[in-house]
CSV table of C-alpha atoms in Angstrom, one decimal:
chain,number,residue,atom,x,y,z
A,15,MET,CA,64.9,94.8,-21.1
A,16,ALA,CA,62.3,97.7,-21.2
A,17,SER,CA,63.0,98.3,-24.8
A,18,THR,CA,62.4,94.6,-25.6
A,19,VAL,CA,59.0,94.8,-24.0
A,20,ASN,CA,58.1,98.0,-25.7
A,21,ASP,CA,59.2,96.6,-29.1
A,22,ALA,CA,57.1,93.5,-28.6
A,23,SER,CA,54.0,95.3,-27.4
A,24,PRO,CA,53.0,96.8,-30.9
A,25,ALA,CA,53.2,93.4,-32.4
A,26,VAL,CA,51.0,91.9,-29.7
A,27,ALA,CA,48.5,94.8,-30.1
A,28,GLN,CA,48.4,94.3,-33.9
A,29,ALA,CA,47.7,90.5,-33.7
A,30,PRO,CA,44.0,90.9,-32.9
A,31,LYS,CA,43.6,93.4,-35.7
A,32,ARG,CA,45.3,91.0,-38.1
A,33,ARG,CA,42.9,88.2,-37.0
A,34,ARG,CA,39.9,90.4,-37.5
A,35,ARG,CA,41.1,91.3,-41.0
A,36,ARG,CA,41.6,87.7,-41.9
A,37,LEU,CA,38.2,86.8,-40.6
A,38,GLY,CA,36.7,89.7,-42.6
A,39,ARG,CA,38.3,88.6,-45.8
A,40,LEU,CA,36.1,85.9,-47.1
A,41,THR,CA,36.5,84.5,-50.6
A,42,LYS,CA,33.5,84.5,-53.0
A,43,LYS,CA,33.2,80.7,-52.5
A,44,GLU,CA,33.0,81.1,-48.7
A,45,ILE,CA,30.4,83.9,-49.0
A,46,LEU,CA,28.3,81.7,-51.3
A,47,VAL,CA,28.5,78.9,-48.8
A,48,VAL,CA,27.4,81.1,-45.9
A,49,LEU,CA,24.6,82.6,-48.0
A,50,GLY,CA,23.5,79.1,-49.0
A,51,MET,CA,23.5,77.9,-45.4
A,52,LEU,CA,21.3,80.9,-44.4
A,53,ALA,CA,19.1,80.9,-47.4
A,54,VAL,CA,18.1,77.2,-47.4
A,55,PRO,CA,16.5,77.1,-43.8
A,56,VAL,CA,14.9,80.6,-44.4
A,57,VAL,CA,13.3,79.4,-47.6
A,58,VAL,CA,12.1,76.2,-46.1
A,59,ASP,CA,10.7,78.1,-43.1
A,60,LEU,CA,8.9,80.6,-45.3
A,61,ALA,CA,7.6,77.8,-47.6
A,62,PHE,CA,6.3,75.4,-44.9
A,63,VAL,CA,5.6,77.6,-41.9
A,64,TRP,CA,5.1,81.3,-42.5
A,65,GLY,CA,3.8,80.9,-46.1
A,66,PRO,CA,0.9,78.7,-45.1
A,67,ALA,CA,0.2,80.7,-42.0
A,68,LEU,CA,-0.1,84.0,-44.0
A,69,ALA,CA,-2.1,82.2,-46.7
A,70,SER,CA,-4.5,81.0,-44.1
A,71,VAL,CA,-5.0,84.6,-42.7
A,72,VAL,CA,-5.7,85.8,-46.3
A,73,LEU,CA,-8.0,83.0,-47.1
A,74,SER,CA,-10.0,83.5,-43.9
A,75,PHE,CA,-11.4,86.7,-45.4
A,76,PHE,CA,-12.8,84.9,-48.5
A,77,ARG,CA,-15.6,82.5,-49.2
A,78,TRP,CA,-13.6,79.9,-51.2
A,79,SER,CA,-14.2,76.2,-51.8
A,80,GLY,CA,-10.6,75.5,-53.0
A,81,VAL,CA,-11.6,75.4,-56.7
A,82,GLY,CA,-11.3,78.5,-58.9
A,83,GLY,CA,-9.6,81.8,-58.2
A,84,LEU,CA,-10.0,84.6,-55.6
A,85,HIS,CA,-11.3,88.0,-56.5
A,86,PRO,CA,-11.6,91.2,-54.4
A,87,ARG,CA,-15.3,91.6,-55.2
A,88,ALA,CA,-17.6,91.6,-52.2
A,89,CYS,CA,-19.8,88.5,-51.9
A,90,ARG,CA,-23.3,88.8,-53.3
A,91,PRO,CA,-26.2,87.6,-51.2
A,92,SER,CA,-27.1,84.1,-52.3
A,93,GLY,CA,-29.6,81.6,-51.1
A,94,GLY,CA,-29.9,77.8,-51.5
A,95,LEU,CA,-27.0,75.6,-52.2
A,96,ILE,CA,-25.2,77.8,-54.7
A,97,GLN,CA,-22.7,80.1,-53.1
A,98,ASP,CA,-20.6,83.0,-54.5
A,99,ASN,CA,-17.2,81.2,-54.7
A,100,GLY,CA,-13.9,83.1,-54.3
A,101,CYS,CA,-15.5,86.4,-53.2
A,102,PHE,CA,-14.3,88.7,-50.4
A,103,THR,CA,-16.4,88.1,-47.3
A,104,GLY,CA,-14.5,90.2,-44.7
A,105,VAL,CA,-15.0,89.0,-41.2
A,106,ASP,CA,-18.1,87.1,-42.0
A,107,ASN,CA,-16.3,83.7,-41.5
A,108,TYR,CA,-15.3,84.7,-38.0
A,109,HIS,CA,-18.8,86.0,-37.2
A,110,ARG,CA,-20.3,82.8,-38.5
A,111,ALA,CA,-18.0,80.7,-36.4
A,112,ALA,CA,-18.8,82.6,-33.3
A,113,THR,CA,-22.6,82.9,-33.7
A,114,ASN,CA,-23.8,80.2,-36.1
A,115,TYR,CA,-21.5,77.2,-35.8
A,116,PRO,CA,-22.4,75.1,-32.7
A,117,PRO,CA,-19.2,73.0,-32.4
A,118,PHE,CA,-17.0,76.2,-32.3
A,119,TRP,CA,-17.3,77.3,-28.7
A,120,PRO,CA,-17.1,73.7,-27.3
A,121,ALA,CA,-13.9,73.2,-29.3
A,122,VAL,CA,-12.4,76.5,-28.0
A,123,GLU,CA,-13.2,75.4,-24.5
A,124,HIS,CA,-11.7,72.0,-25.0
A,125,ASN,CA,-8.5,73.4,-26.5
A,126,VAL,CA,-8.1,75.8,-23.6
A,127,LEU,CA,-8.8,73.0,-21.1
A,128,TRP,CA,-6.2,70.8,-22.9
A,129,LEU,CA,-3.6,73.6,-22.6
A,130,LEU,CA,-4.4,74.1,-18.9
A,131,VAL,CA,-4.0,70.4,-18.1
A,132,PHE,CA,-0.7,70.3,-19.9
A,133,ILE,CA,0.6,73.3,-18.0
A,134,VAL,CA,-0.8,72.5,-14.6
A,135,ILE,CA,-0.4,68.7,-14.6
A,136,ALA,CA,1.8,67.3,-17.4
A,137,THR,CA,4.6,69.8,-17.1
A,138,PRO,CA,5.0,69.6,-13.2
A,139,LEU,CA,4.8,65.9,-13.5
A,140,GLY,CA,7.5,65.7,-16.1
A,141,MET,CA,9.6,68.0,-14.0
A,142,LEU,CA,9.1,65.8,-10.9
A,143,PHE,CA,10.2,62.7,-12.9
A,144,ALA,CA,13.3,64.5,-14.2
A,145,VAL,CA,14.3,65.7,-10.7
A,146,VAL,CA,13.9,62.2,-9.2
A,147,ILE,CA,15.8,60.5,-12.0
A,148,ASP,CA,18.6,63.1,-11.9
A,149,ARG,CA,19.3,62.3,-8.3
A,150,GLY,CA,20.7,58.9,-9.4
A,151,ILE,CA,18.2,56.6,-7.9
A,152,LYS,CA,18.7,52.8,-8.4
A,153,GLY,CA,17.3,51.8,-11.8
A,154,SER,CA,17.1,55.3,-13.1
A,155,ARG,CA,17.9,54.2,-16.6
A,156,ILE,CA,15.0,51.8,-16.6
A,157,TYR,CA,12.6,54.4,-15.3
A,158,GLN,CA,13.8,56.9,-17.8
A,159,SER,CA,13.2,54.4,-20.7
A,160,VAL,CA,9.8,53.4,-19.4
A,161,LEU,CA,8.6,57.0,-19.0
A,162,PHE,CA,10.0,58.1,-22.4
A,163,LEU,CA,8.5,55.1,-24.2
A,164,PRO,CA,5.1,56.9,-24.9
A,165,VAL,CA,6.9,59.7,-26.6
A,166,MET,CA,8.3,57.3,-29.2
A,167,LEU,CA,4.9,56.0,-30.0
A,168,SER,CA,2.6,57.8,-32.5
A,169,LEU,CA,-0.4,59.5,-31.1
A,170,ALA,CA,-2.6,57.3,-33.3
A,171,LEU,CA,-1.1,54.2,-31.7
A,172,ILE,CA,-1.5,55.7,-28.2
A,173,GLY,CA,-5.2,56.3,-29.0
A,174,ILE,CA,-5.6,52.7,-30.0
A,175,ILE,CA,-3.8,51.5,-26.8
A,176,TRP,CA,-6.0,53.6,-24.6
A,177,GLU,CA,-9.2,52.5,-26.4
A,178,PHE,CA,-8.4,49.0,-25.2
A,179,ILE,CA,-7.7,50.3,-21.7
A,180,TYR,CA,-11.0,52.2,-21.6
A,181,SER,CA,-13.1,49.4,-23.3
A,182,PRO,CA,-16.4,49.1,-21.4
A,183,ASN,CA,-16.5,45.3,-21.3
A,184,TYR,CA,-12.9,44.1,-21.5
A,185,GLY,CA,-10.9,47.2,-20.6
A,186,LEU,CA,-8.3,47.2,-17.9
A,187,ILE,CA,-9.9,50.0,-15.8
A,188,ASN,CA,-13.4,48.6,-15.8
A,189,THR,CA,-12.1,45.2,-15.0
A,190,VAL,CA,-10.0,46.4,-12.1
A,191,ILE,CA,-12.8,48.5,-10.5
A,192,GLY,CA,-15.5,45.8,-11.2
A,193,HIS,CA,-17.6,47.8,-13.7
A,194,ASN,CA,-17.4,45.4,-16.7
A,195,GLN,CA,-20.9,43.9,-16.5
A,196,ASP,CA,-23.7,44.9,-18.7
A,197,ASN,CA,-25.6,46.4,-15.8
A,198,ASN,CA,-22.8,48.6,-14.4
A,199,LEU,CA,-20.6,49.5,-17.4
A,200,ILE,CA,-18.8,52.8,-17.5
A,201,ASP,CA,-18.4,54.1,-21.0
A,202,TRP,CA,-15.3,56.2,-20.6
A,203,LEU,CA,-15.0,57.2,-24.3
A,204,GLY,CA,-18.7,57.3,-25.2
A,205,ASN,CA,-19.9,59.4,-22.4
A,206,PRO,CA,-19.5,63.1,-23.3
A,207,HIS,CA,-19.1,64.0,-19.7
A,208,LEU,CA,-16.1,61.6,-19.2
A,209,ASN,CA,-14.4,61.1,-22.6
A,210,LEU,CA,-12.5,64.4,-22.7
A,211,TRP,CA,-11.0,63.7,-19.2
A,212,ALA,CA,-10.2,60.2,-20.3
A,213,VAL,CA,-8.4,61.4,-23.4
A,214,LEU,CA,-6.5,64.0,-21.4
A,215,VAL,CA,-5.1,61.2,-19.2
A,216,ALA,CA,-3.7,59.5,-22.2
A,217,ALA,CA,-2.3,62.8,-23.6
A,218,THR,CA,-0.7,63.7,-20.2
A,219,TRP,CA,0.8,60.2,-20.1
A,220,ARG,CA,2.7,61.0,-23.2
A,221,GLN,CA,3.4,64.7,-22.6
A,222,ALA,CA,4.9,64.1,-19.1
A,223,GLY,CA,7.6,61.9,-20.6
A,224,TYR,CA,8.4,64.5,-23.2
A,225,VAL,CA,8.8,67.2,-20.6
A,226,MET,CA,10.9,64.9,-18.4
A,227,VAL,CA,13.5,64.5,-21.1
A,228,LEU,CA,13.8,68.2,-21.7
A,229,TYR,CA,14.2,69.0,-18.0
A,230,LEU,CA,16.6,66.1,-17.6
A,231,ALA,CA,18.8,67.5,-20.3
A,232,GLY,CA,18.8,70.9,-18.5
A,233,LEU,CA,19.5,69.3,-15.1
A,234,LYS,CA,22.5,67.4,-16.5
A,235,ALA,CA,23.9,70.6,-18.0
A,236,ALA,CA,23.6,72.5,-14.7
A,237,ASP,CA,27.0,73.4,-13.1
A,238,PRO,CA,27.7,70.9,-10.2
A,239,ALA,CA,29.4,73.7,-8.3
A,240,LEU,CA,26.0,75.4,-7.8
A,241,ARG,CA,24.8,72.4,-5.9
A,242,GLU,CA,27.9,72.2,-3.8
A,243,ALA,CA,27.8,75.9,-2.9
A,244,ALA,CA,24.1,75.5,-1.9
A,245,GLN,CA,25.0,72.5,0.3
A,246,VAL,CA,27.8,74.4,1.9
A,247,ASP,CA,25.4,77.2,2.7
A,248,GLY,CA,23.1,74.7,4.4
A,249,ALA,CA,20.3,74.6,1.8
A,250,ASN,CA,18.2,71.4,1.6
A,251,ALA,CA,17.3,69.6,-1.6
A,252,TRP,CA,14.0,71.6,-2.1
A,253,GLN,CA,15.8,75.0,-1.6
A,254,THR,CA,18.7,73.9,-3.8
A,255,PHE,CA,16.4,73.1,-6.7
A,256,TRP,CA,14.0,76.1,-6.6
A,257,ARG,CA,16.5,78.8,-5.6
A,258,VAL,CA,19.7,77.7,-7.3
A,259,ILE,CA,19.0,75.1,-10.1
A,260,PHE,CA,15.6,76.2,-11.4
A,261,PRO,CA,16.6,79.7,-12.3
A,262,THR,CA,19.4,78.3,-14.5
A,263,LEU,CA,16.7,76.4,-16.4
A,264,ARG,CA,15.2,79.5,-18.0
A,265,PRO,CA,16.1,78.5,-21.6
A,266,ILE,CA,14.6,75.1,-21.0
A,267,ASN,CA,11.5,76.7,-19.5
A,268,ILE,CA,11.0,78.8,-22.6
A,269,VAL,CA,11.3,75.7,-24.9
A,270,ILE,CA,8.9,73.7,-22.7
A,271,ILE,CA,6.2,76.4,-22.6
A,272,VAL,CA,6.4,76.8,-26.4
A,273,VAL,CA,6.3,73.0,-26.9
A,274,THR,CA,3.5,72.6,-24.4
A,275,VAL,CA,1.3,75.2,-26.1
A,276,ILE,CA,2.0,73.8,-29.6
A,277,GLU,CA,1.3,70.2,-28.5
A,278,SER,CA,-1.9,71.1,-26.7
A,279,LEU,CA,-3.4,73.2,-29.5
A,280,ARG,CA,-2.4,70.9,-32.4
A,281,ALA,CA,-4.0,67.9,-30.6
A,282,PHE,CA,-5.8,65.9,-33.3
A,283,ASP,CA,-4.8,62.2,-33.5
A,284,LEU,CA,-6.2,61.0,-30.2
A,285,VAL,CA,-9.7,62.4,-30.5
A,286,TYR,CA,-9.9,61.6,-34.2
A,287,ILE,CA,-9.0,58.0,-33.6
A,288,ILE,CA,-11.6,57.7,-30.9
A,289,ASN,CA,-14.7,59.3,-32.4
A,290,LYS,CA,-13.5,61.7,-35.1
A,291,GLY,CA,-13.7,64.6,-32.7
A,292,SER,CA,-17.4,64.6,-31.9
A,293,ASN,CA,-19.7,63.9,-28.9
A,294,GLY,CA,-17.7,65.8,-26.3
A,295,LEU,CA,-14.3,65.7,-28.0
A,296,GLU,CA,-14.6,68.7,-30.3
A,297,LEU,CA,-11.2,70.4,-31.0
A,298,LEU,CA,-10.4,73.3,-33.3
A,299,SER,CA,-7.9,71.2,-35.2
A,300,VAL,CA,-10.6,68.7,-36.0
A,301,LEU,CA,-13.0,71.4,-37.1
A,302,VAL,CA,-10.3,72.9,-39.4
A,303,THR,CA,-9.7,69.5,-41.0
A,304,ASN,CA,-13.4,68.8,-41.4
A,305,ASN,CA,-14.1,72.1,-43.2
A,306,ILE,CA,-11.0,72.1,-45.4
A,307,VAL,CA,-10.6,68.5,-46.5
A,308,GLY,CA,-14.1,67.3,-45.6
A,309,GLU,CA,-17.1,67.0,-47.8
A,310,THR,CA,-18.1,70.7,-47.5
A,311,SER,CA,-14.7,72.0,-48.8
A,312,GLN,CA,-15.1,75.4,-47.1
A,313,VAL,CA,-11.5,76.4,-47.3
A,314,GLY,CA,-12.1,80.0,-46.3
A,315,PHE,CA,-14.2,79.1,-43.3
A,316,GLY,CA,-11.7,76.4,-42.2
A,317,SER,CA,-8.9,78.9,-42.6
A,318,ALA,CA,-10.7,81.3,-40.2
A,319,LEU,CA,-10.9,78.5,-37.6
A,320,GLY,CA,-7.2,77.9,-38.2
A,321,VAL,CA,-6.4,81.6,-37.6
A,322,VAL,CA,-8.4,81.4,-34.3
A,323,LEU,CA,-6.3,78.4,-33.3
A,324,LEU,CA,-3.1,80.4,-34.2
A,325,VAL,CA,-4.1,83.4,-32.1
A,326,ILE,CA,-5.0,81.2,-29.1
A,327,SER,CA,-1.5,79.6,-29.4
A,328,LEU,CA,0.3,82.9,-29.7
A,329,ILE,CA,-1.3,84.6,-26.7
A,330,PRO,CA,0.3,82.4,-23.9
A,331,ILE,CA,3.6,82.2,-25.7
A,332,SER,CA,3.8,86.0,-26.2
A,333,ILE,CA,2.8,86.7,-22.5
A,334,PHE,CA,5.4,84.2,-21.2
A,335,LEU,CA,8.2,85.5,-23.5
A,336,TYR,CA,7.3,89.2,-22.6
A,337,GLN,CA,7.4,88.5,-18.9
A,338,ASN,CA,10.6,86.4,-19.2
A,339,PHE,CA,12.5,89.0,-21.2
A,340,LYS,CA,11.2,91.9,-19.1
A,341,ARG,CA,12.4,90.1,-15.9
A,342,LYS,CA,15.8,89.6,-17.6
A,343,GLU,CA,16.1,93.3,-18.6
A,344,GLY,CA,15.2,94.3,-15.1
A,345,ARG,CA,18.3,92.6,-13.8
C-alpha cells in the first residue's frame, strides 16, 4: 500500500510542471493573437489619449495659430496684429493666462467649485440613493430607473430642460415660488451671482444618478455573509455599512473619485448651452475651446489652458490614489 502511494506521488508532483510547460508553449499564431490583443488597445490609447495630452504640453510652449510649422527659435518681440507664428515662447502662455487674461482665474475658481460640489454633495447623495435602493424597498426598480434617467440623457439636452425649469416668466421654479411677474422675476441663469449655483444643481442631478449606479453595483457584489456576521455581532444598519460594507467598496471608491474628477473638470455642455460659458459661467474647458477653435485660433495659448486643466485634474486623483495605496501597504 505504501509503495503504491510512493509510486503515485511523483506523477502527481509532475502534473503541475507539465501544465506549466503546456501553458508556456504557445504557437506562433497564439503569440500573434496575444500581441494583437495587447497592441490594439495600447495604440488606440496612445493615439487618442496620451498622444494629444503630450502634444498639448509641447504646444503650450509655442505661439502657434494652427497653421504652419513649429520651430525652436525664440519669439521675436512684435507689435500690432502680426505675431511671430510657430516660435518657442517658453512659459509666456502660462504667464499671460495668470496675469493678463481676465477669464482665467474665475474659470479656475468655478472648476474647483464644481469639483467640490460633486465630491461633497453629488457623491454622498448617489451613495445614499444606492444604499436605500439596495435595502429592497418597495418600488426600488422604479426609483432606480427614475434616478438613472438623467445619466442616459446628453448634457446638452439636460441644459435645455433646465433652461425651461429656470425660465424667468414661465419656468417651474419661479411659478411655484410666485416670482414669475415682471416686477419680481428671478433670473436664475442671467444673474452672475446665481447662474453657477443653478447650473450646479442640474449637474448634480445627473451626477448623483451616475454615482448611484456605481455604488449599487458594488453593494450587490458585497458578500452577504459580512452583513449576517455584523448582525450576529449586534451591529445596526449604520455600523454595518460604514464598518463592514464600505471598506469592501474600495475599488468602487477609486473608480468614483476618478470619474468625479473627470466629470467635474470636463464640464462644458451645460454652460455652453446656456450662455457659451460667460457672465459668471466661465470654465477652463470653454476657454480652451474658444482659444483653439474660436476666431482667435491661439492653439498654443489654448493648449496651455488645457495643461492647467490637466494638472488640476491630476492633483486630487494622485493624492487619493497615494493615500489609498499607502493605507493598503500599511496593512
